[in-house]
JSON list of C-alpha atoms and ligand atoms in Angstrom, two decimals:
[
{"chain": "L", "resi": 1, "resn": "UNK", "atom": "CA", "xyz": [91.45, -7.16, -11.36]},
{"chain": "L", "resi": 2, "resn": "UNK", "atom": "CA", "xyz": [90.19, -4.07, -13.15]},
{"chain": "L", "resi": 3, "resn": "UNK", "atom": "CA", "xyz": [92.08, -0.61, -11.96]},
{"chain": "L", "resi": 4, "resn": "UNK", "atom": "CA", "xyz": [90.42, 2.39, -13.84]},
{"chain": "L", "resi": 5, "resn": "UNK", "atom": "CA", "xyz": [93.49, 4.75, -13.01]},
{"chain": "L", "resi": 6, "resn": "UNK", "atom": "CA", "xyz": [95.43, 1.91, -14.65]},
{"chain": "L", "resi": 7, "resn": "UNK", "atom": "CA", "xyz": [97.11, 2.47, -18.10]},
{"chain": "L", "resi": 8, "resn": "UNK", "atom": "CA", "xyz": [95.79, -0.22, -20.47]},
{"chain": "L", "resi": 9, "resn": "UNK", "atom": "CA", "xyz": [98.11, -3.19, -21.30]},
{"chain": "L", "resi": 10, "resn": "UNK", "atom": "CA", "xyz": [100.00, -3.28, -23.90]},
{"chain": "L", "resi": 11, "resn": "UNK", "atom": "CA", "xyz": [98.29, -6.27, -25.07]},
{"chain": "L", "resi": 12, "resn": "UNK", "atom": "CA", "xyz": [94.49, -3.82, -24.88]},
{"chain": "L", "resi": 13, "resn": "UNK", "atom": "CA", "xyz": [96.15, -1.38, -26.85]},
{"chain": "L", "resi": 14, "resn": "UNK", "atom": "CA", "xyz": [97.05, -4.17, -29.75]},
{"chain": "L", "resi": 15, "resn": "UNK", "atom": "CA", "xyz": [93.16, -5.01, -28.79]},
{"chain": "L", "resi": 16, "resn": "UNK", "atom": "CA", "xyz": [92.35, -1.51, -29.92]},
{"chain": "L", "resi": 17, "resn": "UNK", "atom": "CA", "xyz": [94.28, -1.57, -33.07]},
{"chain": "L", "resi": 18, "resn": "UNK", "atom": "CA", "xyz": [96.90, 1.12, -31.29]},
{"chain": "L", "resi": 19, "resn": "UNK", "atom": "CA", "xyz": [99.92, -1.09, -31.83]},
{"chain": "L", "resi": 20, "resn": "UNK", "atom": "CA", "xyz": [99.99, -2.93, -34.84]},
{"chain": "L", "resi": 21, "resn": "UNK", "atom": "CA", "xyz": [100.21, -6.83, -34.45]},
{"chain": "L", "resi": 22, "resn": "UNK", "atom": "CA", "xyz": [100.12, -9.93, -36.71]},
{"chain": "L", "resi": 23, "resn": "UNK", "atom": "CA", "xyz": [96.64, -10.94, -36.28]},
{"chain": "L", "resi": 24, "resn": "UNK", "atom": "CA", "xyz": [95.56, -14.83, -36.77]},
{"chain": "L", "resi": 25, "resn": "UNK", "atom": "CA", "xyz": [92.45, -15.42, -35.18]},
{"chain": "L", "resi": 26, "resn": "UNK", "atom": "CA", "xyz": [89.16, -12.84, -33.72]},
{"chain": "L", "resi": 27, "resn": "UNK", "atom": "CA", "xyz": [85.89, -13.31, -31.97]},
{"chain": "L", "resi": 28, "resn": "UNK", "atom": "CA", "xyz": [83.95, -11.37, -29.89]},
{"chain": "L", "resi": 29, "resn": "UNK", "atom": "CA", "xyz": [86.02, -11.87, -26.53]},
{"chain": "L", "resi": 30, "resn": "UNK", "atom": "CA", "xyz": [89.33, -13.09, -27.94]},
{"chain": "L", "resi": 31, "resn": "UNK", "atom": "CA", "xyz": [92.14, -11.88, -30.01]},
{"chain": "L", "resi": 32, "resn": "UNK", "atom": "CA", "xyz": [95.10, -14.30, -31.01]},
{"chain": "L", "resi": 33, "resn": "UNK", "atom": "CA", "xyz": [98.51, -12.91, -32.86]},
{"chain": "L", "resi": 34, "resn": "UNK", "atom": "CA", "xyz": [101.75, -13.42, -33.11]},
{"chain": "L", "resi": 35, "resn": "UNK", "atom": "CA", "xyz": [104.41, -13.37, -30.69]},
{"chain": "L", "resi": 36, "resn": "UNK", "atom": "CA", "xyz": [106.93, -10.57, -31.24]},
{"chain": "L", "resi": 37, "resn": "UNK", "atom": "CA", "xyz": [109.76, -12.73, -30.38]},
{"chain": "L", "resi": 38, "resn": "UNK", "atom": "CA", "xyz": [108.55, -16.05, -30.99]},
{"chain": "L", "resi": 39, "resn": "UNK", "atom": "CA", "xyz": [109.86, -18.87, -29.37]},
{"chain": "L", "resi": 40, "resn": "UNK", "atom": "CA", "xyz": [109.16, -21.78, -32.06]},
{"chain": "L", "resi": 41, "resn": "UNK", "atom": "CA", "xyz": [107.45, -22.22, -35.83]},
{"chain": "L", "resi": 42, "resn": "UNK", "atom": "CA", "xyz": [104.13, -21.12, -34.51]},
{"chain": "L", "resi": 43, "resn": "UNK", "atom": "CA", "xyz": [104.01, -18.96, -31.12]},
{"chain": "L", "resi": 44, "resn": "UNK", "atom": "CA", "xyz": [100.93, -17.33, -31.22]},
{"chain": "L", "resi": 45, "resn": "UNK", "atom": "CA", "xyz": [99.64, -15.58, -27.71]},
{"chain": "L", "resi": 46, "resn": "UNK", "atom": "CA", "xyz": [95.33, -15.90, -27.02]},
{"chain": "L", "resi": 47, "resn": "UNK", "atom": "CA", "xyz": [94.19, -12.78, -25.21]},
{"chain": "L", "resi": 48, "resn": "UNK", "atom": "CA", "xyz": [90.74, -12.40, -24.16]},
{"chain": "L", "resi": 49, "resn": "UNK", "atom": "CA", "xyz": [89.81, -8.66, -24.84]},
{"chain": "L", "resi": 50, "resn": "UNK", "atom": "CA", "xyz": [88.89, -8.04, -21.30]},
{"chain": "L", "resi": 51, "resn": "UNK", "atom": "CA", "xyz": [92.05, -7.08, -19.38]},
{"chain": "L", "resi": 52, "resn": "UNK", "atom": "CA", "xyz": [90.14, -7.86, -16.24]},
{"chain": "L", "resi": 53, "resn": "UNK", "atom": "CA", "xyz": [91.84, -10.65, -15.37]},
{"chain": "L", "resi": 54, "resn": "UNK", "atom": "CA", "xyz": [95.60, -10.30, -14.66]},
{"chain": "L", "resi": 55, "resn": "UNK", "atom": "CA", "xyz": [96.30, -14.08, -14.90]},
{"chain": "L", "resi": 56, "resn": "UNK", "atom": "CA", "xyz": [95.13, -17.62, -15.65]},
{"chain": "L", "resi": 57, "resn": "UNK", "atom": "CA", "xyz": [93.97, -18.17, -11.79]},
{"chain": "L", "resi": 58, "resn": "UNK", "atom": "CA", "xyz": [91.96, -15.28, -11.98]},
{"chain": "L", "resi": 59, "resn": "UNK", "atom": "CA", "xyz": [90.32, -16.04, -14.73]},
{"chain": "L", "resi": 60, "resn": "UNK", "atom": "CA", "xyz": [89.28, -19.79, -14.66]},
{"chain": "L", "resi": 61, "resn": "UNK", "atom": "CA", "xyz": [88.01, -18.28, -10.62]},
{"chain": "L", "resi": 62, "resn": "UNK", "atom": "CA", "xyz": [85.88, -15.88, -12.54]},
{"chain": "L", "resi": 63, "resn": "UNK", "atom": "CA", "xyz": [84.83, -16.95, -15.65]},
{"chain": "L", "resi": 64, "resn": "UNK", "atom": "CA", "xyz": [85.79, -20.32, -16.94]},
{"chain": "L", "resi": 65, "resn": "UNK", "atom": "CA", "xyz": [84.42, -20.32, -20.13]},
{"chain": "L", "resi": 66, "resn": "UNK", "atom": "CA", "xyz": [86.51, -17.67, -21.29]},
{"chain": "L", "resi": 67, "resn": "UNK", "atom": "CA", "xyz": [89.28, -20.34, -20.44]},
{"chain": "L", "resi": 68, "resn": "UNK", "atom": "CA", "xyz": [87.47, -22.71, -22.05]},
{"chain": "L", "resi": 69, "resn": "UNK", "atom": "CA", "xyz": [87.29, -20.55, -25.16]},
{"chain": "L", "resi": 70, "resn": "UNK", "atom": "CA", "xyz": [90.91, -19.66, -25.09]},
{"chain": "L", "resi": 71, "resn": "UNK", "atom": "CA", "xyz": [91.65, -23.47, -25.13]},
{"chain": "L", "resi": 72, "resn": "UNK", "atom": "CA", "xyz": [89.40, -24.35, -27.86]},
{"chain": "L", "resi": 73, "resn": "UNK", "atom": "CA", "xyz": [91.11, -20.79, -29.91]},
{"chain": "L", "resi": 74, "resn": "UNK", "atom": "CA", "xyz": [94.65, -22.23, -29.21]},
{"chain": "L", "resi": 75, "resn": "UNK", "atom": "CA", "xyz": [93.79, -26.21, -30.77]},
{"chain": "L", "resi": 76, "resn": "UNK", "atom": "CA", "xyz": [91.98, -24.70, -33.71]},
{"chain": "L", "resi": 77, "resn": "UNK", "atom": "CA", "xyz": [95.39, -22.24, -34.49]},
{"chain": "L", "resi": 78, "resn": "UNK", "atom": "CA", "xyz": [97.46, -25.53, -34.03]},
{"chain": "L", "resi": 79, "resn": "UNK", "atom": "CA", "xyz": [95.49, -27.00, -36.78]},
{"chain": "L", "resi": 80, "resn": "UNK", "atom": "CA", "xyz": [95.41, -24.26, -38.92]},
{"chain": "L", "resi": 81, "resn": "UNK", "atom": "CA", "xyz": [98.71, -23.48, -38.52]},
{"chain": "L", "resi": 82, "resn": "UNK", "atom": "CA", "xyz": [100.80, -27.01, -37.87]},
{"chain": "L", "resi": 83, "resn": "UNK", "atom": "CA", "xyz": [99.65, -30.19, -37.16]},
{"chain": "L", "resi": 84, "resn": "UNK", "atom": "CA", "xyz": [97.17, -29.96, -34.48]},
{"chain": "L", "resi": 85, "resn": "UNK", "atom": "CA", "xyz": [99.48, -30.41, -31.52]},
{"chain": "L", "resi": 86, "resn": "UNK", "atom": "CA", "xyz": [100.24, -27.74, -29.45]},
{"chain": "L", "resi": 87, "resn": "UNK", "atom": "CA", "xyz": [101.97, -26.53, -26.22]},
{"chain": "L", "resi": 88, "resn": "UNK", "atom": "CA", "xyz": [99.80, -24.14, -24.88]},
{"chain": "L", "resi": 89, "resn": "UNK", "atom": "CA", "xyz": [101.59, -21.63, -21.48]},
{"chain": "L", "resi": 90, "resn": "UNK", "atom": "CA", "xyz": [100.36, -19.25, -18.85]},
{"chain": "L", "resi": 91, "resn": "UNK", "atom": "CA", "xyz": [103.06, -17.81, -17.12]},
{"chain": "L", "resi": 92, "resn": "UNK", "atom": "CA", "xyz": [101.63, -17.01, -13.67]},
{"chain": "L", "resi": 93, "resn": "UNK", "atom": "CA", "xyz": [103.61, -14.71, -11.61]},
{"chain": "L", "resi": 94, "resn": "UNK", "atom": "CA", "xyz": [106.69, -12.22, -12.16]},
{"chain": "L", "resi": 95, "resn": "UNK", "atom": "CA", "xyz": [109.28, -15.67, -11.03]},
{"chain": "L", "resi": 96, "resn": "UNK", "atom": "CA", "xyz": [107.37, -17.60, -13.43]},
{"chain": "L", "resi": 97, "resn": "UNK", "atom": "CA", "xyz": [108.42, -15.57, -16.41]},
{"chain": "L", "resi": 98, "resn": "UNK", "atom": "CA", "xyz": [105.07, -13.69, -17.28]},
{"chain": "L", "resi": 99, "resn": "UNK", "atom": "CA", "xyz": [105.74, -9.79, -17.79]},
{"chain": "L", "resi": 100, "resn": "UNK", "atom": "CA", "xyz": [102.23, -8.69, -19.12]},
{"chain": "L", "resi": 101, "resn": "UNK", "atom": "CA", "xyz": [100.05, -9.03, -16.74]},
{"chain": "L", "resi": 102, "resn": "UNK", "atom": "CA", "xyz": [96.77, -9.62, -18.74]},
{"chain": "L", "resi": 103, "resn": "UNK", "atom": "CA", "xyz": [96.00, -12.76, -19.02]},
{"chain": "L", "resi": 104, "resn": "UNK", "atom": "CA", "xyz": [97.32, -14.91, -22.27]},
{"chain": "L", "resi": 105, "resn": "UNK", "atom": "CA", "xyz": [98.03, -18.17, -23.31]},
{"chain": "L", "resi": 106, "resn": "UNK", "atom": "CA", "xyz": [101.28, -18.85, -25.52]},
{"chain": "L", "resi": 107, "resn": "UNK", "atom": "CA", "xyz": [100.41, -21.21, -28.14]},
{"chain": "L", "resi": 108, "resn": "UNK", "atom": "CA", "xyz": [103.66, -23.43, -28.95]},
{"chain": "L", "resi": 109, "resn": "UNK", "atom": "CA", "xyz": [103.39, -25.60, -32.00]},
{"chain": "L", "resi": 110, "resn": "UNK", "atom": "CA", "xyz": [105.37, -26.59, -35.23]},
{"chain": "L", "resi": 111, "resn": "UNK", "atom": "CA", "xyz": [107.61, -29.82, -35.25]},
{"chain": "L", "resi": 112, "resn": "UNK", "atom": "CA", "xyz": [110.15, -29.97, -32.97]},
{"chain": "L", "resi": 113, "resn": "UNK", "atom": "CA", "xyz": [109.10, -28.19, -29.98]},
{"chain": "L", "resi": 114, "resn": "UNK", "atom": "CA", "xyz": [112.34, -28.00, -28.14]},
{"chain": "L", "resi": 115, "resn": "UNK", "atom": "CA", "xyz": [111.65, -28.53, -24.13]},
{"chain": "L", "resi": 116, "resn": "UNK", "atom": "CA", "xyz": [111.62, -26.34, -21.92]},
{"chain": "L", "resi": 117, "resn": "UNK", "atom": "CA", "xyz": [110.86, -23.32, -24.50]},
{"chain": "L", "resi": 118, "resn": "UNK", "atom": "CA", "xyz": [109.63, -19.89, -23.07]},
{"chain": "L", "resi": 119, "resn": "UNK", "atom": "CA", "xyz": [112.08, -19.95, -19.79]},
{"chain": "L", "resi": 120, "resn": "UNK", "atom": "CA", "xyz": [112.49, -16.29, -19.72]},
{"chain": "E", "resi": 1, "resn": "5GP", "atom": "P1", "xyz": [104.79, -13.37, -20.73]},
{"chain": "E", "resi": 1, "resn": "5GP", "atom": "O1", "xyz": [106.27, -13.16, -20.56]},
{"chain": "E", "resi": 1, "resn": "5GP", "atom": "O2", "xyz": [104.00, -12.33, -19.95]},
{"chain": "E", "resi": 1, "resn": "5GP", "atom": "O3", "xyz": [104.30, -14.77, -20.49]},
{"chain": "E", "resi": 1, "resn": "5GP", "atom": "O4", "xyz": [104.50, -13.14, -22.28]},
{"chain": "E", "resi": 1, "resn": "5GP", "atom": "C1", "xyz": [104.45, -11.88, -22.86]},
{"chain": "E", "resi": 1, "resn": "5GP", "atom": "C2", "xyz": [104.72, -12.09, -24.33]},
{"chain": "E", "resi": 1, "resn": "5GP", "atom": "O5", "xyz": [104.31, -10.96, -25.02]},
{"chain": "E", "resi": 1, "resn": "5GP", "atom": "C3", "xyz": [106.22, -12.30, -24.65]},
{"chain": "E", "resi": 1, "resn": "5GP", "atom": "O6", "xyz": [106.41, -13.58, -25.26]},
{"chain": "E", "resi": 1, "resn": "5GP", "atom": "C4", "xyz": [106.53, -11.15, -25.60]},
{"chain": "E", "resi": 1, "resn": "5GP", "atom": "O7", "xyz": [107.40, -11.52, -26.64]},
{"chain": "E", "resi": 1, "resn": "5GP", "atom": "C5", "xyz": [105.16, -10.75, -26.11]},
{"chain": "E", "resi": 1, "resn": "5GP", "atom": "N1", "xyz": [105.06, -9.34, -26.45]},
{"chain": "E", "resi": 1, "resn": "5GP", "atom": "C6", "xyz": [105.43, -8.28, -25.67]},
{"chain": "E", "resi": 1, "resn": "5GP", "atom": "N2", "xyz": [105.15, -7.12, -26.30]},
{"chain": "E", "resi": 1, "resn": "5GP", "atom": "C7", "xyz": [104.59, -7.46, -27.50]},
{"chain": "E", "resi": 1, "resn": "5GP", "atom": "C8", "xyz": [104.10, -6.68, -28.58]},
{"chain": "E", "resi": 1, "resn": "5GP", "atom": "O8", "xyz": [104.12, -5.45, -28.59]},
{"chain": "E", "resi": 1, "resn": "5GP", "atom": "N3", "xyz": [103.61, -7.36, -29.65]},
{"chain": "E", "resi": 1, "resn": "5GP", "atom": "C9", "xyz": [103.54, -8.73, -29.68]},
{"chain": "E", "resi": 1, "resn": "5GP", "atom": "N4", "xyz": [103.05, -9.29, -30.79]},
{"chain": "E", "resi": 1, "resn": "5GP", "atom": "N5", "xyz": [104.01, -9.49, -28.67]},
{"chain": "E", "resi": 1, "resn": "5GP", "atom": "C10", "xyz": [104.53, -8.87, -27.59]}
]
């Protein structure tokens, strides 16, 4: 949840145009780009530009159609970008492999997707 003494994420900062990013897809509450170190052909990460939620519980607890939105984001950059299939990830929890704690769904497509990609 929201911390005001908290420094913003670095994932708010690429929100803010601070760090520079690859961008592929905007709207008013989301921002999708891609990965730094990506993981397969397309690995794009959907952030919703609140960083109020720290993780995918939290936010489908408080607002679920900002899920909802991040789902439909993630199937429309498959298509655009591959062939409509996707593997789509939230990493929930330090043991689970997520390290930015602002809530963000890796999108995972582009023929093969090896299994078990994005075991950190
Ligand atoms: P997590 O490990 O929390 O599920 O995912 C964080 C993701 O953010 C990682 O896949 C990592 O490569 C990506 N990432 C971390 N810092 C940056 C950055 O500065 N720019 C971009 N484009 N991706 C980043």
């Amino acid at each position: 949840m929201t911390d005001s003494t908290r420094e913003p994420s670095i994932f708010s900062r690429i929100i803010a145009r601070e760090i520079p990013a690859t961008i592929v897809y905007e709207t008013e509450t989301l921002l999708a780009f891609e990965d730094i170190a990506p993981q397969a052909p397309v690995h794009v990460l959907v952030v919703p530009k609140t960083e109020r939620y720290a993780n995918v519980v939290e936010l489908s607890a408080g607002d679920p159609a900002l899920l909802a939105e991040m789902v439909a984001a993630a199937s429309r950059i498959a298509a655009e970008r591959a062939d409509g299939e996707f593997r789509l990830i939230f990493n929930t929890g330090g043991s689970a492999g997520q390290t930015v704690f602002h809530v963000h769904a890796h999108v995972l497509a582009g023929s093969p997707l090896e299994e078990g990609t994005l075991a950190h």
